[in-house]
Amino acid sequence: MRGKAGLVIGIAIGYVLGTRAGRERYEQIKAQAAKLWNLDPVQEQVDKVKDFAKSSAMALPSTLWDSAVKVTKAATTKGTPGQRLDAAIKVGQDSADDVEAAAKSSARAAKDTVDDVIDDVTDATDGTPTAGRGGA
């Protein structure tokens, strides 16, 4: 599906950039693209992607930030340099587990979102996929 969609988009962009039909044809193409973009099924998919980006995708950066703060605090606590190093290493190891869990969660959520979008597109057609998952 990605291959066919990429081909169609590439041809459309090439035509728009290479056309000699002038401004009038460009405006027609632009109007058709705007109509397509504003269709309800397209906007539903756009909303799904936006919701995903707002929720699951932000879990990993915030976990990374929290982990960095914890390690920094552990490294700057009172004690001997060895004690501070040991504390930072321990917190770093614990934080690595948190980051791993957040990364797996984000990857799983991304996969689920993509699967949902593909299923919705398949259902919107006659029930058969146009190119299959991951195919060209």
PDB file of C-alpha atoms in Angstrom:
ATOM      1  CA  MET A   1       0.000   0.000   0.000  1.00  0.00           C
ATOM      2  CA  ARG A   2       2.828   2.380   0.829  1.00  0.00           C
ATOM      3  CA  GLY A   3       4.431   1.789  -2.563  1.00  0.00           C
ATOM      4  CA  LYS A   4       1.292   2.573  -4.538  1.00  0.00           C
ATOM      5  CA  ALA A   5       0.420   5.586  -2.404  1.00  0.00           C
ATOM      6  CA  GLY A   6       3.968   6.894  -2.730  1.00  0.00           C
ATOM      7  CA  LEU A   7       3.871   6.390  -6.485  1.00  0.00           C
ATOM      8  CA  VAL A   8       0.580   8.266  -6.844  1.00  0.00           C
ATOM      9  CA  ILE A   9       1.803  11.106  -4.637  1.00  0.00           C
ATOM     10  CA  GLY A  10       5.092  11.267  -6.535  1.00  0.00           C
ATOM     11  CA  ILE A  11       3.327  11.387  -9.896  1.00  0.00           C
ATOM     12  CA  ALA A  12       0.945  14.082  -8.644  1.00  0.00           C
ATOM     13  CA  ILE A  13       3.777  16.221  -7.298  1.00  0.00           C
ATOM     14  CA  GLY A  14       5.794  15.736 -10.465  1.00  0.00           C
ATOM     15  CA  TYR A  15       2.851  16.722 -12.587  1.00  0.00           C
ATOM     16  CA  VAL A  16       2.137  19.822 -10.531  1.00  0.00           C
ATOM     17  CA  LEU A  17       5.767  20.903 -10.548  1.00  0.00           C
ATOM     18  CA  GLY A  18       6.340  20.035 -14.191  1.00  0.00           C
ATOM     19  CA  THR A  19       3.080  21.139 -15.706  1.00  0.00           C
ATOM     20  CA  ARG A  20       3.024  23.734 -18.418  1.00  0.00           C
ATOM     21  CA  ALA A  21      -0.729  24.200 -18.215  1.00  0.00           C
ATOM     22  CA  GLY A  22      -0.255  27.283 -16.108  1.00  0.00           C
ATOM     23  CA  ARG A  23      -1.889  28.754 -13.064  1.00  0.00           C
ATOM     24  CA  GLU A  24      -5.438  27.695 -13.962  1.00  0.00           C
ATOM     25  CA  ARG A  25      -4.592  23.975 -13.978  1.00  0.00           C
ATOM     26  CA  TYR A  26      -2.585  24.397 -10.785  1.00  0.00           C
ATOM     27  CA  GLU A  27      -5.613  25.969  -9.090  1.00  0.00           C
ATOM     28  CA  GLN A  28      -7.820  23.065 -10.275  1.00  0.00           C
ATOM     29  CA  ILE A  29      -5.399  20.534  -8.829  1.00  0.00           C
ATOM     30  CA  LYS A  30      -5.127  22.508  -5.607  1.00  0.00           C
ATOM     31  CA  ALA A  31      -8.935  22.643  -5.279  1.00  0.00           C
ATOM     32  CA  GLN A  32      -9.228  18.875  -5.821  1.00  0.00           C
ATOM     33  CA  ALA A  33      -6.527  18.207  -3.216  1.00  0.00           C
ATOM     34  CA  ALA A  34      -8.353  20.454  -0.738  1.00  0.00           C
ATOM     35  CA  LYS A  35     -11.621  18.578  -1.386  1.00  0.00           C
ATOM     36  CA  LEU A  36      -9.882  15.251  -0.798  1.00  0.00           C
ATOM     37  CA  TRP A  37      -8.184  16.496   2.381  1.00  0.00           C
ATOM     38  CA  ASN A  38     -11.489  17.747   3.802  1.00  0.00           C
ATOM     39  CA  LEU A  39     -13.392  14.479   3.283  1.00  0.00           C
ATOM     40  CA  ASP A  40     -14.719  12.984   6.516  1.00  0.00           C
ATOM     41  CA  PRO A  41     -12.840   9.656   6.198  1.00  0.00           C
ATOM     42  CA  VAL A  42      -9.548  11.478   5.660  1.00  0.00           C
ATOM     43  CA  GLN A  43     -10.128  13.786   8.609  1.00  0.00           C
ATOM     44  CA  GLU A  44     -11.062  10.818  10.820  1.00  0.00           C
ATOM     45  CA  GLN A  45      -7.672   9.264  10.072  1.00  0.00           C
ATOM     46  CA  VAL A  46      -5.931  12.603  10.660  1.00  0.00           C
ATOM     47  CA  ASP A  47      -7.663  12.864  14.045  1.00  0.00           C
ATOM     48  CA  LYS A  48      -6.505   9.356  14.977  1.00  0.00           C
ATOM     49  CA  VAL A  49      -2.911  10.253  14.190  1.00  0.00           C
ATOM     50  CA  LYS A  50      -3.184  13.524  16.151  1.00  0.00           C
ATOM     51  CA  ASP A  51      -4.647  11.706  19.169  1.00  0.00           C
ATOM     52  CA  PHE A  52      -1.835   9.174  19.051  1.00  0.00           C
ATOM     53  CA  ALA A  53       0.798  11.882  18.843  1.00  0.00           C
ATOM     54  CA  LYS A  54      -0.704  13.704  21.824  1.00  0.00           C
ATOM     55  CA  SER A  55      -0.881  10.655  24.060  1.00  0.00           C
ATOM     56  CA  SER A  56       1.367   7.665  23.524  1.00  0.00           C
ATOM     57  CA  ALA A  57       4.150   9.291  21.579  1.00  0.00           C
ATOM     58  CA  MET A  58       4.774  11.796  24.368  1.00  0.00           C
ATOM     59  CA  ALA A  59       5.263   9.080  26.988  1.00  0.00           C
ATOM     60  CA  LEU A  60       8.812   8.306  25.890  1.00  0.00           C
ATOM     61  CA  PRO A  61      10.270  11.858  25.911  1.00  0.00           C
ATOM     62  CA  SER A  62       8.774  12.613  29.314  1.00  0.00           C
ATOM     63  CA  THR A  63      10.144   9.340  30.707  1.00  0.00           C
ATOM     64  CA  LEU A  64      13.582  10.172  29.313  1.00  0.00           C
ATOM     65  CA  TRP A  65      13.453  13.631  30.898  1.00  0.00           C
ATOM     66  CA  ASP A  66      12.313  12.267  34.267  1.00  0.00           C
ATOM     67  CA  SER A  67      15.087   9.675  34.178  1.00  0.00           C
ATOM     68  CA  ALA A  68      17.731  12.280  33.398  1.00  0.00           C
ATOM     69  CA  VAL A  69      16.517  14.429  36.295  1.00  0.00           C
ATOM     70  CA  LYS A  70      16.637  11.465  38.694  1.00  0.00           C
ATOM     71  CA  VAL A  71      20.192  10.541  37.659  1.00  0.00           C
ATOM     72  CA  THR A  72      21.318  14.169  37.994  1.00  0.00           C
ATOM     73  CA  LYS A  73      19.824  14.444  41.482  1.00  0.00           C
ATOM     74  CA  ALA A  74      21.444  11.176  42.529  1.00  0.00           C
ATOM     75  CA  ALA A  75      24.826  12.318  41.219  1.00  0.00           C
ATOM     76  CA  THR A  76      24.641  15.623  43.092  1.00  0.00           C
ATOM     77  CA  THR A  77      23.545  14.333  46.501  1.00  0.00           C
ATOM     78  CA  LYS A  78      25.749  14.609  49.578  1.00  0.00           C
ATOM     79  CA  GLY A  79      28.370  12.003  50.180  1.00  0.00           C
ATOM     80  CA  THR A  80      31.693  10.915  48.854  1.00  0.00           C
ATOM     81  CA  PRO A  81      32.300  10.842  45.115  1.00  0.00           C
ATOM     82  CA  GLY A  82      32.068   7.046  45.224  1.00  0.00           C
ATOM     83  CA  GLN A  83      28.704   7.150  46.999  1.00  0.00           C
ATOM     84  CA  ARG A  84      27.368   9.673  44.501  1.00  0.00           C
ATOM     85  CA  LEU A  85      28.577   7.525  41.599  1.00  0.00           C
ATOM     86  CA  ASP A  86      26.989   4.406  43.086  1.00  0.00           C
ATOM     87  CA  ALA A  87      23.694   6.265  43.609  1.00  0.00           C
ATOM     88  CA  ALA A  88      23.736   7.615  40.048  1.00  0.00           C
ATOM     89  CA  ILE A  89      24.454   4.150  38.620  1.00  0.00           C
ATOM     90  CA  LYS A  90      21.636   2.557  40.617  1.00  0.00           C
ATOM     91  CA  VAL A  91      19.133   5.254  39.612  1.00  0.00           C
ATOM     92  CA  GLY A  92      20.365   5.000  36.012  1.00  0.00           C
ATOM     93  CA  GLN A  93      19.737   1.269  35.942  1.00  0.00           C
ATOM     94  CA  ASP A  94      16.253   1.715  37.392  1.00  0.00           C
ATOM     95  CA  SER A  95      15.542   4.502  34.917  1.00  0.00           C
ATOM     96  CA  ALA A  96      16.687   2.345  32.011  1.00  0.00           C
ATOM     97  CA  ASP A  97      13.908  -0.099  32.846  1.00  0.00           C
ATOM     98  CA  ASP A  98      11.370   2.744  32.853  1.00  0.00           C
ATOM     99  CA  VAL A  99      12.612   4.024  29.491  1.00  0.00           C
ATOM    100  CA  GLU A 100      12.488   0.527  28.016  1.00  0.00           C
ATOM    101  CA  ALA A 101       8.900   0.075  29.196  1.00  0.00           C
ATOM    102  CA  ALA A 102       7.885   3.469  27.779  1.00  0.00           C
ATOM    103  CA  ALA A 103       9.554   2.698  24.447  1.00  0.00           C
ATOM    104  CA  LYS A 104       7.783  -0.644  24.186  1.00  0.00           C
ATOM    105  CA  SER A 105       4.470   0.996  25.096  1.00  0.00           C
ATOM    106  CA  SER A 106       4.944   3.721  22.473  1.00  0.00           C
ATOM    107  CA  ALA A 107       5.904   1.172  19.817  1.00  0.00           C
ATOM    108  CA  ARG A 108       2.898  -0.995  20.654  1.00  0.00           C
ATOM    109  CA  ALA A 109       0.566   2.022  20.526  1.00  0.00           C
ATOM    110  CA  ALA A 110       2.021   3.117  17.178  1.00  0.00           C
ATOM    111  CA  LYS A 111       1.511  -0.367  15.744  1.00  0.00           C
ATOM    112  CA  ASP A 112      -2.058  -0.499  17.038  1.00  0.00           C
ATOM    113  CA  THR A 113      -2.823   2.914  15.529  1.00  0.00           C
ATOM    114  CA  VAL A 114      -1.404   1.910  12.150  1.00  0.00           C
ATOM    115  CA  ASP A 115      -3.356  -1.359  12.241  1.00  0.00           C
ATOM    116  CA  ASP A 116      -6.559   0.550  13.052  1.00  0.00           C
ATOM    117  CA  VAL A 117      -6.004   2.970  10.188  1.00  0.00           C
ATOM    118  CA  ILE A 118      -5.333   0.112   7.753  1.00  0.00           C
ATOM    119  CA  ASP A 119      -8.431  -1.735   8.962  1.00  0.00           C
ATOM    120  CA  ASP A 120     -10.547   1.409   8.574  1.00  0.00           C
ATOM    121  CA  VAL A 121      -9.290   1.970   5.039  1.00  0.00           C
ATOM    122  CA  THR A 122      -9.947  -1.672   4.176  1.00  0.00           C
ATOM    123  CA  ASP A 123     -13.456  -1.490   5.636  1.00  0.00           C
ATOM    124  CA  ALA A 124     -14.176   1.738   3.766  1.00  0.00           C
ATOM    125  CA  THR A 125     -13.496   0.003   0.456  1.00  0.00           C
ATOM    126  CA  ASP A 126     -15.256  -3.150  -0.661  1.00  0.00           C
ATOM    127  CA  GLY A 127     -13.742  -5.099   2.210  1.00  0.00           C
ATOM    128  CA  THR A 128     -10.608  -6.230   0.434  1.00  0.00           C
ATOM    129  CA  PRO A 129      -7.286  -4.523   0.947  1.00  0.00           C
ATOM    130  CA  THR A 130      -5.980  -2.664  -2.077  1.00  0.00           C
ATOM    131  CA  ALA A 131      -2.352  -3.590  -1.617  1.00  0.00           C
ATOM    132  CA  GLY A 132      -2.127  -5.490   1.646  1.00  0.00           C
ATOM    133  CA  ARG A 133      -0.107  -4.597   4.671  1.00  0.00           C
ATOM    134  CA  GLY A 134       3.457  -3.700   3.969  1.00  0.00           C
ATOM    135  CA  GLY A 135       3.142  -4.570   0.286  1.00  0.00           C
ATOM    136  CA  ALA A 136       3.784  -2.423  -2.711  1.00  0.00           C
TER     137      ALA A 136
END
